[in-house]
mmCIF file of C-alpha atoms in Angstrom:
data_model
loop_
_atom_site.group_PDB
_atom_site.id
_atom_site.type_symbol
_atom_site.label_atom_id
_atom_site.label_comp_id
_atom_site.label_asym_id
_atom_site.label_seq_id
_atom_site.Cartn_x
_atom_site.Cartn_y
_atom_site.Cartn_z
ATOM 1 C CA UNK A 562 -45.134 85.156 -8.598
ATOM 2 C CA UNK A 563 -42.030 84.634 -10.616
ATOM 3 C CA UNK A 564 -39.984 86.032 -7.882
ATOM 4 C CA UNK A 565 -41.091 84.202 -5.534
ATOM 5 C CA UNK A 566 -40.462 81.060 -7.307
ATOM 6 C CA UNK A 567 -36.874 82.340 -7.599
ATOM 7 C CA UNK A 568 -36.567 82.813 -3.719
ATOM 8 C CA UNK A 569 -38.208 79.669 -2.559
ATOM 9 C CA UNK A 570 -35.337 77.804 -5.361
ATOM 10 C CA UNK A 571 -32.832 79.965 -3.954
ATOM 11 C CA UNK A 572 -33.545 78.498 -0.436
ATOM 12 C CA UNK A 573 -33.823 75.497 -1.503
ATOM 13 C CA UNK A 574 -30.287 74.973 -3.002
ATOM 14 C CA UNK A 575 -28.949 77.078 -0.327
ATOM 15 C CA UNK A 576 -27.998 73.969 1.507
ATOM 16 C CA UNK A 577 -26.110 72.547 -1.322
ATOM 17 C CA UNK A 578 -23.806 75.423 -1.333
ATOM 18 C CA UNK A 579 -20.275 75.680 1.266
ATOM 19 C CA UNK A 580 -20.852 78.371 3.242
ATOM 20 C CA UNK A 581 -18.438 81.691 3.246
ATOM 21 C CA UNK A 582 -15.565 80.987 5.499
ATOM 22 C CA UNK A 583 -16.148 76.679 5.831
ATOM 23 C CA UNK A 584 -13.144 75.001 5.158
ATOM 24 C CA UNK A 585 -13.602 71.172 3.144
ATOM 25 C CA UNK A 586 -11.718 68.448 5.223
ATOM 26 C CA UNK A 587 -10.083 65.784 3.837
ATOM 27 C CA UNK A 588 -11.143 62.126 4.348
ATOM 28 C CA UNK A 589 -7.830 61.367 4.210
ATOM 29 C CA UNK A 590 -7.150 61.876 8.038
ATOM 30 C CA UNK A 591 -10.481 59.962 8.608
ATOM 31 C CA UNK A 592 -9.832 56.406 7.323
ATOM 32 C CA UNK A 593 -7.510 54.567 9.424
ATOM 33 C CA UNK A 594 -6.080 51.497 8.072
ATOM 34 C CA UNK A 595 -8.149 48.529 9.450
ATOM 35 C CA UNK A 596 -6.099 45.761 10.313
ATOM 36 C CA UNK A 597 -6.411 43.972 6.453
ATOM 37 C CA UNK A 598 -4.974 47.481 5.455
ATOM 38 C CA UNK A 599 -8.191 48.608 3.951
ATOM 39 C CA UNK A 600 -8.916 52.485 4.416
ATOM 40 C CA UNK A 601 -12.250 53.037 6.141
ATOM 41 C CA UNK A 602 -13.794 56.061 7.664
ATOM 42 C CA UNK A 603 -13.824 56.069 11.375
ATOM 43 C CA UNK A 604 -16.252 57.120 14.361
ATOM 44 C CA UNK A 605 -14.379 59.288 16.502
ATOM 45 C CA UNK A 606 -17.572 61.981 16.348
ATOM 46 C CA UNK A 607 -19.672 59.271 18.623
ATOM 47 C CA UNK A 608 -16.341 57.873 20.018
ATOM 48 C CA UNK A 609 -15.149 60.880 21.825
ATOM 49 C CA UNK A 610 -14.383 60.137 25.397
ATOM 50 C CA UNK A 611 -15.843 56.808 25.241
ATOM 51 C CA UNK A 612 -12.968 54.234 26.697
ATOM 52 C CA UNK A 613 -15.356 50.913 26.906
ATOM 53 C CA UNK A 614 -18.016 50.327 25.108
ATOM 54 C CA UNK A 615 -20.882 48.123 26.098
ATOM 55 C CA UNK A 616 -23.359 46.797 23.357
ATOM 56 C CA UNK A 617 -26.459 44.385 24.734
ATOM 57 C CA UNK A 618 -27.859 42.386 21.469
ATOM 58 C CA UNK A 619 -30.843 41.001 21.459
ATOM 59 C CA UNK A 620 -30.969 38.807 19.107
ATOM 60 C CA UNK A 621 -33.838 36.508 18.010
ATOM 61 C CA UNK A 622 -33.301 35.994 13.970
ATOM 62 C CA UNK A 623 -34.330 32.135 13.677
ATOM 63 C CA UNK A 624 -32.851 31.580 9.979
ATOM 64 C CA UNK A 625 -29.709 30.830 10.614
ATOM 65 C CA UNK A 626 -28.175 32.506 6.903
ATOM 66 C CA UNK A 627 -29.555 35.768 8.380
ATOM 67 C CA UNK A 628 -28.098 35.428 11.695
ATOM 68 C CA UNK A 629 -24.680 34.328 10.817
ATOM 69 C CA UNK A 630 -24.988 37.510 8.716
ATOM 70 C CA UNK A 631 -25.611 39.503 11.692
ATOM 71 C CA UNK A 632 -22.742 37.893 13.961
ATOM 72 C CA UNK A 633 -20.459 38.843 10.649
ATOM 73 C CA UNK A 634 -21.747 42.522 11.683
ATOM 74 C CA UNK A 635 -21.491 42.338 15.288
ATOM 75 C CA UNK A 636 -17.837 40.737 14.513
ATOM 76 C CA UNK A 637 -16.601 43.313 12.630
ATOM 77 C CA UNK A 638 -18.490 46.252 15.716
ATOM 78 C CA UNK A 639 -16.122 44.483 18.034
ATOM 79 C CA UNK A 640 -12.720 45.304 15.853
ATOM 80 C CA UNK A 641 -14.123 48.393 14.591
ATOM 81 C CA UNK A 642 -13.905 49.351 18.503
ATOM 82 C CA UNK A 643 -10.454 47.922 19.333
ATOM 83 C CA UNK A 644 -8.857 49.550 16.335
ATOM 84 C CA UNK A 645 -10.446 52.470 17.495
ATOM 85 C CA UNK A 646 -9.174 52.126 21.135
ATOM 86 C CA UNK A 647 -12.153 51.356 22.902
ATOM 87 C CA UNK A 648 -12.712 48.895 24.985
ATOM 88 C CA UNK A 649 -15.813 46.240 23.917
ATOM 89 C CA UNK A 650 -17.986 44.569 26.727
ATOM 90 C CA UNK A 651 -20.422 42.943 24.564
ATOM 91 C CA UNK A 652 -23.398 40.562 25.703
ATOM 92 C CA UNK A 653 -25.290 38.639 23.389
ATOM 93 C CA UNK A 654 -28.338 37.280 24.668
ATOM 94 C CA UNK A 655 -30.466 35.088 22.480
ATOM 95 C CA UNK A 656 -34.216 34.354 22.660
ATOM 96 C CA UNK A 657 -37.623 33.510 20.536
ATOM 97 C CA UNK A 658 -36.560 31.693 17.594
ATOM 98 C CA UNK A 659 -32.282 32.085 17.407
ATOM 99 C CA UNK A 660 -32.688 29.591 20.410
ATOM 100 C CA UNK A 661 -32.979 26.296 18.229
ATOM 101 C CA UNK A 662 -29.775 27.543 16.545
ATOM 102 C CA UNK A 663 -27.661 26.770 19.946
ATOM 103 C CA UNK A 664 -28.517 23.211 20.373
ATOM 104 C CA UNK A 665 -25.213 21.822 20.555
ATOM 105 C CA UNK A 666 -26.762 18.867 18.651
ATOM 106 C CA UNK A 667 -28.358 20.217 15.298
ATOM 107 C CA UNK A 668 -29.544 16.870 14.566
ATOM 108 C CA UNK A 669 -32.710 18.418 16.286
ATOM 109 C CA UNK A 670 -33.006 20.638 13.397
ATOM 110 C CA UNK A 671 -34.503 20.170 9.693
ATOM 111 C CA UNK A 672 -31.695 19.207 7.471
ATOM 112 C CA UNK A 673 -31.925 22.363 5.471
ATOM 113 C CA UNK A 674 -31.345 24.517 8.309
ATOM 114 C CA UNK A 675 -28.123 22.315 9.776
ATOM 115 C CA UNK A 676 -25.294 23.711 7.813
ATOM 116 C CA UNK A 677 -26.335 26.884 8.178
ATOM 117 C CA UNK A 678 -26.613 26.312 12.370
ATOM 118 C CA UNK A 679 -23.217 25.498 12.035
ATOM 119 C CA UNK A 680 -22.072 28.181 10.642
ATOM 120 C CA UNK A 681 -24.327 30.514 12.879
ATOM 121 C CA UNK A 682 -22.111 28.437 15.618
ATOM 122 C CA UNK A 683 -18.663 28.787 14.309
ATOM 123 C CA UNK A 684 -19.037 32.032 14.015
ATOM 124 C CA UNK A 685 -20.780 32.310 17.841
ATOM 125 C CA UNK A 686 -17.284 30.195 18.877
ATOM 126 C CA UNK A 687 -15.129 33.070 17.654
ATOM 127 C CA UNK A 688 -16.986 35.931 19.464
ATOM 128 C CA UNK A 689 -17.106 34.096 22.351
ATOM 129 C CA UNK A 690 -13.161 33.889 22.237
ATOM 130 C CA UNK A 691 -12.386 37.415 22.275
ATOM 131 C CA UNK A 692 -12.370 39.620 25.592
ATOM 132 C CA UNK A 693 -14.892 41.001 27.072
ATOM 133 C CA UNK A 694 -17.835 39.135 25.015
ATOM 134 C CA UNK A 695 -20.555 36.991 26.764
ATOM 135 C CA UNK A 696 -23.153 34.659 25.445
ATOM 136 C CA UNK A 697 -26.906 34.163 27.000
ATOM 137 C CA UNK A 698 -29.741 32.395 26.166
ATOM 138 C CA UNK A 699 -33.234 32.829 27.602
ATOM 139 C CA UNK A 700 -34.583 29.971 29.308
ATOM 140 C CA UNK A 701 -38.019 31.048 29.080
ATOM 141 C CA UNK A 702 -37.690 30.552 25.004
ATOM 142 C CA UNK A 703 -35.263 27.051 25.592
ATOM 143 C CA UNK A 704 -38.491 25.523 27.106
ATOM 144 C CA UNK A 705 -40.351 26.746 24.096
ATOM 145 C CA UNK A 706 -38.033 24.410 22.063
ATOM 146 C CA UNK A 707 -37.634 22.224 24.319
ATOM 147 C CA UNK A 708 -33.945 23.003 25.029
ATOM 148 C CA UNK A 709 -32.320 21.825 28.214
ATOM 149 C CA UNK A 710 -29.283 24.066 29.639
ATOM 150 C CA UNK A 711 -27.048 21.086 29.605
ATOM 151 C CA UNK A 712 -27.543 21.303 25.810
ATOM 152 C CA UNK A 713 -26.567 24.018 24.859
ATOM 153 C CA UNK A 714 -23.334 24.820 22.861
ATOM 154 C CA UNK A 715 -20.421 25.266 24.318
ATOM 155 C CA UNK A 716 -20.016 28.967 25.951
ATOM 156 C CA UNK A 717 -23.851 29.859 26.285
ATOM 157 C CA UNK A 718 -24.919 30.513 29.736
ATOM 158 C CA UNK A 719 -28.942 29.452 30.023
ATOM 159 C CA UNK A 720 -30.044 32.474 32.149
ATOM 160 C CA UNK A 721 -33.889 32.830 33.432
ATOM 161 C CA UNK A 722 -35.076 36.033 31.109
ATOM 162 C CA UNK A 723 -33.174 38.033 28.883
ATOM 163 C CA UNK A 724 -36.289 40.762 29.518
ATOM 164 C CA UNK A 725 -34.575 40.413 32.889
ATOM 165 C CA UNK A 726 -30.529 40.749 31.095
ATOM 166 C CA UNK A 727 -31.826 43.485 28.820
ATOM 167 C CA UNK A 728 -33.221 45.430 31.678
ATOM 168 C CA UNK A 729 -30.025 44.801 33.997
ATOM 169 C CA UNK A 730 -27.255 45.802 31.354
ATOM 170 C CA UNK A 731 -28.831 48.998 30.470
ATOM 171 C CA UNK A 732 -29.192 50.000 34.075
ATOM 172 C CA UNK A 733 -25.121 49.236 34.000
ATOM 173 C CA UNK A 734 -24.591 51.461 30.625
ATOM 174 C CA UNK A 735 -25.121 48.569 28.003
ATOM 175 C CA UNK A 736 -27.005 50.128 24.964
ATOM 176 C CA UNK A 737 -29.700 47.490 23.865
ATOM 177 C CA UNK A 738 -29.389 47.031 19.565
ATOM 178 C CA UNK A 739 -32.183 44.590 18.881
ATOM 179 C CA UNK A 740 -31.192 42.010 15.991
ATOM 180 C CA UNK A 741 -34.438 40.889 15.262
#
Protein backbone atom coordinates (compact mmCIF):
# COMPACT_ATOMS: atom_id res chain seq x y z
CA UNK A 1 0.00 0.00 0.00
CA UNK A 2 2.80 2.29 0.95
CA UNK A 3 4.41 1.72 -2.33
CA UNK A 4 1.90 2.40 -4.16
CA UNK A 5 1.28 5.65 -2.60
CA UNK A 6 4.92 6.39 -3.48
CA UNK A 7 4.32 5.58 -7.27
CA UNK A 8 1.03 7.28 -7.78
CA UNK A 9 3.17 10.71 -5.98
CA UNK A 10 5.92 9.92 -8.16
CA UNK A 11 3.59 10.31 -11.23
CA UNK A 12 2.10 12.89 -10.06
CA UNK A 13 5.11 15.32 -9.74
CA UNK A 14 6.52 13.80 -12.75
CA UNK A 15 5.16 16.67 -14.71
CA UNK A 16 6.74 19.23 -12.59
CA UNK A 17 10.10 17.93 -13.38
CA UNK A 18 12.34 19.10 -16.96
CA UNK A 19 12.72 16.23 -18.72
CA UNK A 20 16.39 14.60 -19.57
CA UNK A 21 17.70 16.32 -22.60
CA UNK A 22 14.90 19.66 -22.62
CA UNK A 23 16.64 22.69 -22.89
CA UNK A 24 14.86 26.02 -20.74
CA UNK A 25 14.37 28.99 -23.23
CA UNK A 26 14.70 32.28 -22.37
CA UNK A 27 11.80 34.80 -22.42
CA UNK A 28 14.12 37.13 -23.32
CA UNK A 29 13.85 36.48 -27.18
CA UNK A 30 10.01 36.37 -26.62
CA UNK A 31 9.05 39.92 -25.51
CA UNK A 32 9.37 42.35 -28.19
CA UNK A 33 9.31 45.88 -27.28
CA UNK A 34 5.71 47.18 -27.86
CA UNK A 35 5.69 50.45 -29.26
CA UNK A 36 5.60 52.37 -25.45
CA UNK A 37 8.86 50.24 -25.05
CA UNK A 38 7.27 47.88 -22.64
CA UNK A 39 8.57 44.14 -22.95
CA UNK A 40 5.68 41.76 -23.54
CA UNK A 41 5.58 38.18 -24.58
CA UNK A 42 4.51 37.63 -28.09
CA UNK A 43 2.25 35.09 -30.18
CA UNK A 44 4.28 33.87 -32.86
CA UNK A 45 3.15 29.99 -31.77
CA UNK A 46 -0.59 30.93 -33.20
CA UNK A 47 0.98 33.59 -35.54
CA UNK A 48 2.99 31.36 -37.71
CA UNK A 49 2.21 31.86 -41.32
CA UNK A 50 -0.65 34.00 -40.62
CA UNK A 51 -0.08 37.43 -42.85
CA UNK A 52 -3.79 39.04 -42.21
CA UNK A 53 -5.73 38.47 -39.65
CA UNK A 54 -9.47 38.78 -39.62
CA UNK A 55 -11.38 39.06 -36.21
CA UNK A 56 -15.52 39.38 -36.48
CA UNK A 57 -16.77 40.85 -32.89
CA UNK A 58 -19.89 40.55 -31.90
CA UNK A 59 -20.47 42.70 -29.57
CA UNK A 60 -23.67 43.38 -27.57
CA UNK A 61 -22.36 44.67 -23.89
CA UNK A 62 -25.11 47.49 -23.19
CA UNK A 63 -23.16 49.24 -20.14
CA UNK A 64 -21.20 51.36 -21.71
CA UNK A 65 -18.04 51.23 -18.72
CA UNK A 66 -17.88 47.54 -19.77
CA UNK A 67 -17.81 48.08 -23.36
CA UNK A 68 -15.38 50.85 -23.58
CA UNK A 69 -13.38 48.28 -21.57
CA UNK A 70 -13.69 45.84 -24.25
CA UNK A 71 -12.85 48.33 -27.27
CA UNK A 72 -9.58 49.13 -24.87
CA UNK A 73 -9.00 45.20 -25.54
CA UNK A 74 -9.91 44.96 -29.03
CA UNK A 75 -7.58 48.27 -29.41
CA UNK A 76 -4.71 46.96 -28.08
CA UNK A 77 -5.58 43.06 -30.48
CA UNK A 78 -5.24 45.42 -33.39
CA UNK A 79 -1.46 46.73 -32.41
CA UNK A 80 -0.63 43.58 -30.85
CA UNK A 81 -1.06 42.30 -34.65
CA UNK A 82 0.75 45.13 -36.49
CA UNK A 83 3.73 44.97 -34.20
CA UNK A 84 3.64 41.51 -34.87
CA UNK A 85 3.46 41.92 -38.71
CA UNK A 86 0.15 40.84 -39.43
CA UNK A 87 -2.16 42.36 -41.17
CA UNK A 88 -5.74 43.23 -39.11
CA UNK A 89 -9.16 43.17 -41.04
CA UNK A 90 -11.35 43.65 -38.18
CA UNK A 91 -15.31 44.04 -38.26
CA UNK A 92 -17.18 45.06 -35.42
CA UNK A 93 -20.71 44.52 -35.64
CA UNK A 94 -22.95 45.64 -32.84
CA UNK A 95 -26.40 44.37 -31.80
CA UNK A 96 -28.99 43.69 -28.69
CA UNK A 97 -28.25 46.20 -26.19
CA UNK A 98 -24.54 48.03 -27.37
CA UNK A 99 -27.01 49.52 -30.03
CA UNK A 100 -28.34 52.50 -27.79
CA UNK A 101 -24.63 53.28 -27.23
CA UNK A 102 -24.29 54.51 -31.11
CA UNK A 103 -26.95 57.06 -31.15
CA UNK A 104 -25.06 59.87 -32.33
CA UNK A 105 -27.30 61.90 -29.96
CA UNK A 106 -26.94 60.43 -26.31
CA UNK A 107 -29.43 62.80 -25.16
CA UNK A 108 -31.66 59.65 -25.83
CA UNK A 109 -29.93 58.02 -23.05
CA UNK A 110 -30.34 58.20 -19.05
CA UNK A 111 -27.95 60.74 -17.81
CA UNK A 112 -25.93 58.22 -15.92
CA UNK A 113 -25.14 56.26 -18.85
CA UNK A 114 -24.10 59.54 -21.20
CA UNK A 115 -20.54 60.05 -20.27
CA UNK A 116 -19.84 56.76 -20.37
CA UNK A 117 -21.54 56.51 -24.24
CA UNK A 118 -19.13 58.95 -24.97
CA UNK A 119 -16.42 57.43 -24.08
CA UNK A 120 -17.66 53.99 -25.55
CA UNK A 121 -17.72 56.48 -28.80
CA UNK A 122 -14.39 58.09 -28.65
CA UNK A 123 -12.92 55.18 -28.34
CA UNK A 124 -15.27 53.52 -31.42
CA UNK A 125 -13.84 56.93 -33.46
CA UNK A 126 -10.26 55.72 -33.05
CA UNK A 127 -10.78 52.09 -34.25
CA UNK A 128 -12.65 53.18 -36.91
CA UNK A 129 -9.54 55.35 -38.04
CA UNK A 130 -7.10 52.72 -38.41
CA UNK A 131 -6.87 50.37 -41.62
CA UNK A 132 -8.61 47.71 -42.26
CA UNK A 133 -11.37 48.13 -39.33
CA UNK A 134 -15.17 48.35 -40.08
CA UNK A 135 -18.11 49.24 -37.95
CA UNK A 136 -21.83 47.56 -38.22
CA UNK A 137 -24.80 47.77 -36.49
CA UNK A 138 -27.80 45.45 -36.76
CA UNK A 139 -30.85 46.97 -37.88
CA UNK A 140 -33.00 44.37 -36.61
CA UNK A 141 -31.84 45.54 -32.83
CA UNK A 142 -31.87 49.66 -34.07
CA UNK A 143 -35.69 49.14 -34.45
CA UNK A 144 -35.71 47.59 -31.04
CA UNK A 145 -34.48 51.04 -29.78
CA UNK A 146 -35.93 52.78 -31.99
CA UNK A 147 -32.75 53.86 -33.85
CA UNK A 148 -32.95 55.22 -37.35
CA UNK A 149 -29.74 54.62 -39.72
CA UNK A 150 -29.47 58.29 -40.32
CA UNK A 151 -28.69 58.40 -36.57
CA UNK A 152 -26.22 56.70 -36.04
CA UNK A 153 -22.63 57.92 -35.19
CA UNK A 154 -20.46 58.79 -37.50
CA UNK A 155 -18.68 55.59 -39.27
CA UNK A 156 -21.40 52.87 -38.40
CA UNK A 157 -22.90 51.28 -41.35
CA UNK A 158 -26.77 50.13 -40.33
CA UNK A 159 -26.69 46.70 -42.07
CA UNK A 160 -29.97 44.29 -42.09
CA UNK A 161 -28.61 41.29 -39.59
CA UNK A 162 -25.41 40.85 -38.13
CA UNK A 163 -26.68 36.87 -37.82
CA UNK A 164 -26.43 37.55 -41.55
CA UNK A 165 -22.49 39.54 -41.13
CA UNK A 166 -21.47 36.88 -38.63
CA UNK A 167 -22.39 34.11 -40.95
CA UNK A 168 -20.80 35.91 -44.15
CA UNK A 169 -17.30 36.82 -42.54
CA UNK A 170 -16.66 33.43 -41.28
CA UNK A 171 -17.45 31.88 -44.62
CA UNK A 172 -14.54 34.57 -45.81
CA UNK A 173 -12.00 33.42 -42.83
CA UNK A 174 -13.19 36.00 -40.10
CA UNK A 175 -13.05 34.17 -36.67
CA UNK A 176 -16.28 35.23 -34.71
CA UNK A 177 -15.05 36.40 -30.71
CA UNK A 178 -18.38 37.18 -29.12
CA UNK A 179 -18.10 40.30 -26.63
CA UNK A 180 -21.10 39.74 -24.88
Amino acid sequence: MLRTIFFLLVLGLLPLTPLAGATETSPAGHWPADGNGDQRPDDRAALAGVVVGRIFWDVTIGDPALLAGRLGVIDETYRDMVRQGVTPEMVLAFRGGAIRLLNADLQHLPEELRAGAAEVQRRLQALRERTGVRLEACYIAMRRVPLEPENLMPGIEAVGNTFLSAMGYGQKGYVAIPIH
